[in-house]
Tab-separated table of C-alpha atoms in Angstrom:
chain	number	residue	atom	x	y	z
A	163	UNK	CA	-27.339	-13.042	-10.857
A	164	UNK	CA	-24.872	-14.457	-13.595
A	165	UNK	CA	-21.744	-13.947	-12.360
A	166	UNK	CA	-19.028	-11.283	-13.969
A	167	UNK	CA	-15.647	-11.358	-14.065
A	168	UNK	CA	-13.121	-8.898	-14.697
A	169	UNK	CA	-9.334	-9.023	-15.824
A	170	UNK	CA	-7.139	-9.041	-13.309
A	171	UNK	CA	-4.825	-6.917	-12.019
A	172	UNK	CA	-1.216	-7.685	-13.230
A	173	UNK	CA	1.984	-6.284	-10.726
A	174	UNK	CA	5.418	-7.349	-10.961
A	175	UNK	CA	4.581	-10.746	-12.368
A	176	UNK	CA	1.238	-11.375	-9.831
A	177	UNK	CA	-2.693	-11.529	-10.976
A	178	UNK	CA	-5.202	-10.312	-8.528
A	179	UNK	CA	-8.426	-10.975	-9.053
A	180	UNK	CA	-9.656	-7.966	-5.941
A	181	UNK	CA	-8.475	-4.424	-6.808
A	182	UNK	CA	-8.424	-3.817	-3.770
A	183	UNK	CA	-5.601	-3.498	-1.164
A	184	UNK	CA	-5.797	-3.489	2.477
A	185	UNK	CA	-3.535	-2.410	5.206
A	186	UNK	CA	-3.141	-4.456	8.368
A	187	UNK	CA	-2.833	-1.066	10.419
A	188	UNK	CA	-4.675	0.264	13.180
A	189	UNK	CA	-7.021	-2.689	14.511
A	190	UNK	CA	-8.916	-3.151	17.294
A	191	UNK	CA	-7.007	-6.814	17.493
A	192	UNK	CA	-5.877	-9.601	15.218
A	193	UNK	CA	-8.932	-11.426	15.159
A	194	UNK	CA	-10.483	-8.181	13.405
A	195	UNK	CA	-7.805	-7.471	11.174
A	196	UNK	CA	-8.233	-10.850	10.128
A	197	UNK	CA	-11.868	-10.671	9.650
A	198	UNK	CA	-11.502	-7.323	8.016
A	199	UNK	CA	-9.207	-8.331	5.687
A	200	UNK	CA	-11.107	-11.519	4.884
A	201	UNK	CA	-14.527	-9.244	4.154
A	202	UNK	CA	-12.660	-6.867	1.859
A	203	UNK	CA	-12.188	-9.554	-0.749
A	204	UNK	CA	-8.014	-8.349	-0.954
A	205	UNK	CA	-5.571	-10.155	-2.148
A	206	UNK	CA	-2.568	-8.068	-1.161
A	207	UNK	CA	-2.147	-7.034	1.796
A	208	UNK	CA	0.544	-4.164	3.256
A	209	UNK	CA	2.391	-4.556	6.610
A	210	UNK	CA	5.209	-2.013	8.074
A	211	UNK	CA	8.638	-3.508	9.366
A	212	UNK	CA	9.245	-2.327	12.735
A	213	UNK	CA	11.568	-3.366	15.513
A	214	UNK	CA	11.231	-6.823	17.056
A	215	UNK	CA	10.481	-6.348	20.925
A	216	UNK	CA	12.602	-9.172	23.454
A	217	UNK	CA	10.538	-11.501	24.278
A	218	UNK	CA	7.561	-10.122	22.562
A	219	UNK	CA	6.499	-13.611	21.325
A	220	UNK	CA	2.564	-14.053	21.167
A	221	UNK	CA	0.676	-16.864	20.744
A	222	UNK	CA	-0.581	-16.024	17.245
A	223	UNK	CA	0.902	-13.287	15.406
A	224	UNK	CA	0.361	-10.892	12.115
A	225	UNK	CA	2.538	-13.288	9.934
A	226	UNK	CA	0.536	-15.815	11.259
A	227	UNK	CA	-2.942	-14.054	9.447
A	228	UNK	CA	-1.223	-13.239	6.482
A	229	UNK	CA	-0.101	-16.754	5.812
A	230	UNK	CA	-3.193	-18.329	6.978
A	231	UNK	CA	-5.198	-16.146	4.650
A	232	UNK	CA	-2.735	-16.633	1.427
A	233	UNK	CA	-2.421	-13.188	0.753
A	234	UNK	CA	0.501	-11.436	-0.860
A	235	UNK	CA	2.496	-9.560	1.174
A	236	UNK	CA	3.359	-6.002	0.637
A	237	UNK	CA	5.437	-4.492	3.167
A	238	UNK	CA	6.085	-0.690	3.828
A	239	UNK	CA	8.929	1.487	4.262
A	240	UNK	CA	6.185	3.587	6.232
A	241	UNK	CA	7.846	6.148	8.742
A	242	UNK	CA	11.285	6.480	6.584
A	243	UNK	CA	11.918	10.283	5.804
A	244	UNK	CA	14.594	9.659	3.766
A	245	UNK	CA	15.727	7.162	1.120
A	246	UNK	CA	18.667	5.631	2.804
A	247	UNK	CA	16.088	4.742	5.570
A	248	UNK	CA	13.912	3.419	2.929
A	249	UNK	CA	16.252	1.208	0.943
A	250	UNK	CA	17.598	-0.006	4.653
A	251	UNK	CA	13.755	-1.244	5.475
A	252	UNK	CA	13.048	-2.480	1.878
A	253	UNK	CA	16.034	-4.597	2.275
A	254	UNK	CA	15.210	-5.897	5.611
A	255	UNK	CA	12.050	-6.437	4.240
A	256	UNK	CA	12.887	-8.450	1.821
A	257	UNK	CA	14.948	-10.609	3.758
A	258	UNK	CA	11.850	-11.220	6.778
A	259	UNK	CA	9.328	-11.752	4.113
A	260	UNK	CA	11.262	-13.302	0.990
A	261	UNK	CA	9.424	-10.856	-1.684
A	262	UNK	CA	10.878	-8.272	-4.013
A	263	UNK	CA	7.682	-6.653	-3.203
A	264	UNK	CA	8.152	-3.037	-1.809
A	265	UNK	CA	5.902	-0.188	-1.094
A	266	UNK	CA	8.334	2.964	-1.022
A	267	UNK	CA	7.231	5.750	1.017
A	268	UNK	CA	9.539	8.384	1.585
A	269	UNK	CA	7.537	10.623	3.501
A	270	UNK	CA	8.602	14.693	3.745
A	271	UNK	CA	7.337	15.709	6.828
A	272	UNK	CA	5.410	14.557	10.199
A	273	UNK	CA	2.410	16.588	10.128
A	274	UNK	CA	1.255	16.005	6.438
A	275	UNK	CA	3.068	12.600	5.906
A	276	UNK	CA	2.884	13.445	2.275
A	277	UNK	CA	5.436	11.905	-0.218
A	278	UNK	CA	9.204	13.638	-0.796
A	279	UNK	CA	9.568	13.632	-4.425
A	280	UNK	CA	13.595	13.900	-4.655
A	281	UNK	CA	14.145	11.164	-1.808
A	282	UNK	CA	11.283	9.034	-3.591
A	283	UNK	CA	12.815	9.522	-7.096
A	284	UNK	CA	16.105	8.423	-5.359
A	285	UNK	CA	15.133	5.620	-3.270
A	286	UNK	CA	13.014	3.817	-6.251
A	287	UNK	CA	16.117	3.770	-8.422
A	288	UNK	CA	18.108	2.674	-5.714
A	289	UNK	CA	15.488	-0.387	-5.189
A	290	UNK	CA	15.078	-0.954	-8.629
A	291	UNK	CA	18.817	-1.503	-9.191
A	292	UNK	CA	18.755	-3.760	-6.089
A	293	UNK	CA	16.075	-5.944	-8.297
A	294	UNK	CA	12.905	-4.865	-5.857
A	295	UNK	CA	9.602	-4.738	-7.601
A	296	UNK	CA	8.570	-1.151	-6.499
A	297	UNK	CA	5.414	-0.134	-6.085
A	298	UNK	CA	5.554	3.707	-5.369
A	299	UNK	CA	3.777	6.305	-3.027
A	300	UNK	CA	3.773	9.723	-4.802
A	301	UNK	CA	1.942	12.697	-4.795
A	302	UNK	CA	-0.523	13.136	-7.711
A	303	UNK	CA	2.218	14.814	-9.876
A	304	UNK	CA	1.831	13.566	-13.478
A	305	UNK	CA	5.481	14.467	-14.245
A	306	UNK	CA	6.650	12.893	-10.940
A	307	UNK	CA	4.837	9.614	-12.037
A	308	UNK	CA	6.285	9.638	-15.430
A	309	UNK	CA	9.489	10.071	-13.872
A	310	UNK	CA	8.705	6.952	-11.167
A	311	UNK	CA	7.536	4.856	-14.087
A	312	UNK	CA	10.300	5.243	-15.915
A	313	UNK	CA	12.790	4.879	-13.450
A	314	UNK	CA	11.144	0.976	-13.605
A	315	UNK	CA	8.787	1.549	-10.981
A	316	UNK	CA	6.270	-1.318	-10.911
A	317	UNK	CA	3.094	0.792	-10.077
A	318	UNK	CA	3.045	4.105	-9.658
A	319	UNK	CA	0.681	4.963	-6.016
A	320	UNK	CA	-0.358	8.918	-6.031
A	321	UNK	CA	-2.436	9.521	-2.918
A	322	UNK	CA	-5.918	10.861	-3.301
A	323	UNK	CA	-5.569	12.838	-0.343
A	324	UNK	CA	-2.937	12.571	2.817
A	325	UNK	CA	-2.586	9.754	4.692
A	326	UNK	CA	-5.722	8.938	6.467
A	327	UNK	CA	-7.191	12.182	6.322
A	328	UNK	CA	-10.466	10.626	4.354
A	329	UNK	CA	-10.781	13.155	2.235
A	330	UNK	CA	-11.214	10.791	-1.033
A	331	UNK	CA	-9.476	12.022	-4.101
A	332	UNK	CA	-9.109	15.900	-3.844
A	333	UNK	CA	-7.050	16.193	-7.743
A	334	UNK	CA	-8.898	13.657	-9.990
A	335	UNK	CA	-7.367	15.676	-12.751
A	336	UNK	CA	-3.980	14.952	-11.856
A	337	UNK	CA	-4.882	11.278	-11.286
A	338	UNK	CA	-6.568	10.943	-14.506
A	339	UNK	CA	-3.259	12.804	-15.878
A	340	UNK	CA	-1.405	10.338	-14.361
A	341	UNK	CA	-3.038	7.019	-15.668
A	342	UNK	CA	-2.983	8.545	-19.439
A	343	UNK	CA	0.613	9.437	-19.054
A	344	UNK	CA	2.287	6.126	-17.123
A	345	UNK	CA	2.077	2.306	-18.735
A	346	UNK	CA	2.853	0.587	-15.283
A	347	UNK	CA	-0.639	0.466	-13.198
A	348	UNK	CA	-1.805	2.948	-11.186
A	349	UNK	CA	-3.188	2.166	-7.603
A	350	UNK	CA	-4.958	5.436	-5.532
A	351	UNK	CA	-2.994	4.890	-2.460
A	352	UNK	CA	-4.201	6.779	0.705
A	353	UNK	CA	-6.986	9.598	1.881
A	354	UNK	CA	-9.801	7.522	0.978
A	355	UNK	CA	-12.288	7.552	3.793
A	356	UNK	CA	-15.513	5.722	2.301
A	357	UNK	CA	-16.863	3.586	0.159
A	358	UNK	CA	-17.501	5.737	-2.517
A	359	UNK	CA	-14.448	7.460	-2.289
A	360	UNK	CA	-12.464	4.155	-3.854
A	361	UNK	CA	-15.199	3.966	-6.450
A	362	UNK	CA	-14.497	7.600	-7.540
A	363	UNK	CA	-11.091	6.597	-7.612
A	364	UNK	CA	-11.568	3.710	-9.509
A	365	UNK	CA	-14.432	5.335	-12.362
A	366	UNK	CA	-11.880	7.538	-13.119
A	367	UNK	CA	-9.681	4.627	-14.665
A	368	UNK	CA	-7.654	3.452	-11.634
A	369	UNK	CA	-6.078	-0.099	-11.659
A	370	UNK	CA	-6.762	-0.510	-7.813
A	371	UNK	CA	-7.083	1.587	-4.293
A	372	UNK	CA	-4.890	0.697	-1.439
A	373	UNK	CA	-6.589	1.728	2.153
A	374	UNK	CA	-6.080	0.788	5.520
A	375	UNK	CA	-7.649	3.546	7.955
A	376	UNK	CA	-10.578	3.783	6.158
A	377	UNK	CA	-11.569	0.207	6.923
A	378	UNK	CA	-9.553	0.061	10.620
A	379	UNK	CA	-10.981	3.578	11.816
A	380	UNK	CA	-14.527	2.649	10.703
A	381	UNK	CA	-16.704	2.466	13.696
A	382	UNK	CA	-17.936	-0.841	12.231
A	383	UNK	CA	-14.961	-1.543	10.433
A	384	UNK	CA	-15.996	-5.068	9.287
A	385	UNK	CA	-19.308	-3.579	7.478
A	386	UNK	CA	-16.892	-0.838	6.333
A	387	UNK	CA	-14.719	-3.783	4.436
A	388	UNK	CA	-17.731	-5.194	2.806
A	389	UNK	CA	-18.462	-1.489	1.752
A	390	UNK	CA	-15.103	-0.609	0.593
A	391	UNK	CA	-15.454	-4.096	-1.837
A	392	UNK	CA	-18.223	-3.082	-3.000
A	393	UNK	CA	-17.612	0.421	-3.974
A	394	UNK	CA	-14.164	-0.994	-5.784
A	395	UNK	CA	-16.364	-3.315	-7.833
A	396	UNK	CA	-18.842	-1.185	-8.496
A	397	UNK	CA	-16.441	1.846	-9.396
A	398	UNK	CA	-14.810	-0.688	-11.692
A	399	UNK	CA	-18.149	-1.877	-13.636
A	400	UNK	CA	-19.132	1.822	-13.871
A	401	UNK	CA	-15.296	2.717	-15.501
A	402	UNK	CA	-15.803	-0.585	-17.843
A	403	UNK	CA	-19.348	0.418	-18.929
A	404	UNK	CA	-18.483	4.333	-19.862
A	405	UNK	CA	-20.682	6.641	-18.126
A	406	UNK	CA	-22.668	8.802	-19.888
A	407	UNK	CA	-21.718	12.815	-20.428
A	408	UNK	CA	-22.646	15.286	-18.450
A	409	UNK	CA	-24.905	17.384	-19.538
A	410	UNK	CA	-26.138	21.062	-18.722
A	411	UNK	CA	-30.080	20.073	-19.000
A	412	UNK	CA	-31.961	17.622	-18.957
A	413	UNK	CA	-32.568	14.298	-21.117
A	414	UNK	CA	-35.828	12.852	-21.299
A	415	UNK	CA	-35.706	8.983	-20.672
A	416	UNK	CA	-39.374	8.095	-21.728
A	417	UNK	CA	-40.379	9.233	-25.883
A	418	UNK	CA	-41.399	12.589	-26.082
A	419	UNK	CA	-43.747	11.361	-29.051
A	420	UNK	CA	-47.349	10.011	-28.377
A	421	UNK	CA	-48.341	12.327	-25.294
A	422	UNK	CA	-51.809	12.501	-24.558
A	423	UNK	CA	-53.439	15.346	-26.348
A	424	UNK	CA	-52.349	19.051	-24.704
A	425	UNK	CA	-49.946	17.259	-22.177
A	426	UNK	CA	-45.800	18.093	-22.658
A	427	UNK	CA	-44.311	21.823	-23.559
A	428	UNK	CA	-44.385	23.423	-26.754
A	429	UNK	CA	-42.197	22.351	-29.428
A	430	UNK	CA	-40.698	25.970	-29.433
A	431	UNK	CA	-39.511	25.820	-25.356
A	432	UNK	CA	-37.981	22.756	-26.244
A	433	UNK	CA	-34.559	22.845	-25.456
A	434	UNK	CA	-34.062	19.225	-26.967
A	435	UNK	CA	-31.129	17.797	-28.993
A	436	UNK	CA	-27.740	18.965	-29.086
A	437	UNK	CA	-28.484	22.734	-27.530
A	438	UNK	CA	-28.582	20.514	-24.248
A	439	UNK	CA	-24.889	19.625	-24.374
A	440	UNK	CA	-22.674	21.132	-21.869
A	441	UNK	CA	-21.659	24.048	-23.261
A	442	UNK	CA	-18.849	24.902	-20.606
A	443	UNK	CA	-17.321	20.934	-21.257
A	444	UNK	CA	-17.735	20.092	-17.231
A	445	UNK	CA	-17.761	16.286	-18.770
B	69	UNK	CA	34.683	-10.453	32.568
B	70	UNK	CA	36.676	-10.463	29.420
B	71	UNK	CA	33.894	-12.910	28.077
B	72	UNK	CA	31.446	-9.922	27.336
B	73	UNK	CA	31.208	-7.428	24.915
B	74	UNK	CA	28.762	-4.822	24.947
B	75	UNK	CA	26.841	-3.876	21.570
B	76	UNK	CA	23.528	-2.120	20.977
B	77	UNK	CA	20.446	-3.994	20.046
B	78	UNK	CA	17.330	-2.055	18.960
B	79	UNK	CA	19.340	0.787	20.570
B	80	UNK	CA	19.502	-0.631	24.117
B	81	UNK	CA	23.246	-1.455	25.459
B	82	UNK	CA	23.297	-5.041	25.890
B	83	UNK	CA	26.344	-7.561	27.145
B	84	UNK	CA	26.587	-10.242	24.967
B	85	UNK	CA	29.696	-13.496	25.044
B	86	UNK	CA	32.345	-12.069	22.660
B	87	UNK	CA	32.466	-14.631	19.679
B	88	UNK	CA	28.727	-15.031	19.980
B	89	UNK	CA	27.125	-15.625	16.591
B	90	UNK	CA	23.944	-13.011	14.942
B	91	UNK	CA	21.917	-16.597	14.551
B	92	UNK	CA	23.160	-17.292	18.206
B	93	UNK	CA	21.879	-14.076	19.471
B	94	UNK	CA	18.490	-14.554	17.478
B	95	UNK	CA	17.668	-17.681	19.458
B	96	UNK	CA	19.025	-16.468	22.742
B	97	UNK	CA	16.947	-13.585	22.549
B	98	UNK	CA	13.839	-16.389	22.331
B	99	UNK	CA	12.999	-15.739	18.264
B	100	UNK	CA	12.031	-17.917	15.884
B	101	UNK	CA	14.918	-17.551	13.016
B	102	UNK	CA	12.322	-16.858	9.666
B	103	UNK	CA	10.323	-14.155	12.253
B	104	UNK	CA	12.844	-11.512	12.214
B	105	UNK	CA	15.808	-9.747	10.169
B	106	UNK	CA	18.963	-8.372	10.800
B	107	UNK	CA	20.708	-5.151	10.507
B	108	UNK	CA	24.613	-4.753	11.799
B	109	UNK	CA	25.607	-1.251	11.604
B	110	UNK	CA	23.170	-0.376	8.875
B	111	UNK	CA	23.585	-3.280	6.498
B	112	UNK	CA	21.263	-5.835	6.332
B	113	UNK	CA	22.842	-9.563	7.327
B	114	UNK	CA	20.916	-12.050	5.340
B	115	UNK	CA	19.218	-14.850	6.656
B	116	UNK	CA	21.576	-17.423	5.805
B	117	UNK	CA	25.220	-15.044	7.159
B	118	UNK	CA	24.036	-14.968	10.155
B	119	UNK	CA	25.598	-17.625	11.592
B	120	UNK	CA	28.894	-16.545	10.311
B	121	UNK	CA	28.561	-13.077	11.451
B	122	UNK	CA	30.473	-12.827	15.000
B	123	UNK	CA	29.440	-9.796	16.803
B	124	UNK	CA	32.088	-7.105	17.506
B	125	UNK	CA	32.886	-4.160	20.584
B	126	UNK	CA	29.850	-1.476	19.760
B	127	UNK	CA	27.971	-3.516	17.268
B	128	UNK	CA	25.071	-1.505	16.849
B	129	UNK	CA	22.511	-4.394	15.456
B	130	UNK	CA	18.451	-4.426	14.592
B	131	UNK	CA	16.361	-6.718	15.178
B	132	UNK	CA	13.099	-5.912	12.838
B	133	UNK	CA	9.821	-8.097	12.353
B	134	UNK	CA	6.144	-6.906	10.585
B	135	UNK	CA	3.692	-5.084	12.185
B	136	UNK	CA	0.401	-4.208	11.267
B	137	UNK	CA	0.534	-0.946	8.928
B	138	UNK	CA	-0.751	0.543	5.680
């Protein structure tokens, strides 16, 4: 098969040539995450700053994956609940993994993990002051985006659905909304639970998916990362090549001239042409 | 034992020699100096202050590396 290749994906000064990113979460061990990530095709990869155990020193360690691998690194403020924790992390993040790179969560609440707009809004001009390259998590607000983006956000991340619920993209609306109303890309960031959950996400026009429990909670999670590549690529191809409409009824794909004598419907059934178009606009 | 001070690290009371340095207390804690950052009292201490950061009565200080998340 000839091979195909498709523009990359351009954050905060970096080219990816996967659309995909993957989260180092949730594991069985570090040889899968490795493998995992490896089979996913990413480039980027996200990791969560946590506290650094006495003595906790293992032979082989996360770092030691994500440098081996040459992947960029994309660490979390994951957990934070407010922005001051947020900026704190981003900051030590910065200063562990020397990258301007930040993924700000500023999560509202525990049970639904989703995104607090006011302490996100807050926290992403506090990092963009402080010269950090933000890549956002945010509900699938338009407004909220537009606001993100213009703050100087450096992708804007709505989440298809909450965090690791794998319910795939519950407002493609909004997130449609979103990508027609924001100039920075826009990267489906969270609920996606199969393969062709990212490609949904990414027909509809989206720059890239970022999952992690999709992959890790997989009962094969290894085949999941070859499935989750290939519903990214193919999602992308299908958004590239322009589906076709929807339609109410049906479209003949062979000629409806040259049937054998008595064979096909009566011209007057015919409910050919234009009467077939949606009429309600589902496309 | 006027030698100690006691400060909080990762939120466990800890003794530590008074006039002991943040890159001191990196190593003596058995970490590698690039696999972890610093936090005194809520501000981050870069890399490269550590070393002239002496650690003070009640220091509350974080010690933070990556893990594996999404």
């Amino acid at each position: 098969m000839e091979q195909w290749t498709d523009e990359p994906l351009r954050i905060a000064g970096i080219e990816l040539q996967s659309r995909l990113l993957v989260g180092t979460g949730k594991y069985a061990s570090l040889e899968q995450t490795e493998e995992a990530l490896k089979l996913s095709g990413t480039q980027m990869v996200t990791v969560a700053i946590r506290r650094l155990d006495a003595g906790a020193t293992e032979e082989r360690c996360l770092m030691d994956v994500v440098r081996a691998g040459g992947y960029h690194v994309l660490p979390n403020t994951a957990g934070c609940f407010d922005a001051e924790s947020a900026v704190r992390t981003a900051r030590l993040a910065r200063d562990l993994l020397e990258t301007d790179l930040i993924k700000l969560e500023v999560l509202g609440d525990p049970r639904t993990l989703l995104p607090d707009p006011v302490g996100t809004l807050a926290a992403t001009e506090q990092l963009v002051g402080e010269g950090f390259k933000v890549m956002v998590y945010t509900s699938d607000d338009p407004r909220l985006a537009v606001h993100l983006a213009d703050l100087g956000a450096a992708s804007v991340m709505p989440a298809g659905s909450p965090i690791g619920s794998g319910r795939g993209v519950l407002n493609p609306t909004n997130v449609q909304l979103i990508m027609e109303l924001v100039d920075v890309p826009v990267i489906v960031d969270a609920g996606v639970g199969t393969a062709s959950d990212v490609a949904v996400a990414m027909e509809l026009g989206a720059a890239g998916v970022l999952l992690n429990t999709g992959i890790a909670g997989a009962r094969d999670p290894l085949l999941m990362a070859r499935a989750m590549r290939a519903g990214c690529e193919a999602g992308r191809q299908a958004y590239l090549a322009g589906r076709i409409e929807r339609r109410l009824y049906a479209n003949a794909s062979s000629p409806e001239e040259g049937l054998i004598e008595e064979a096909g419907p009566g011209a007057a059934n015919s409910a050919g042409g234009d009467k077939g178009k949606d009429p309600v606009g589902v496309s | 034992m006027s030698g100690l001070i006691g400060i909080h690290l990762n939120g466990e009371a800890v003794q530590v020699q008074k006039g002991l340095c943040l890159e001191e207390l990196v190593r003596e804690r058995g970490h590698a100096s690039n696999e972890v950052a610093v936090e005194v009292n809520r501000d981050l201490v870069p890399r490269p202050a550590r070393a002239e950061y002496s650690l003070q009565e009640e220091d509350r200080v974080e010690f933070v590396t990556l893990v594996g998340g999404g």
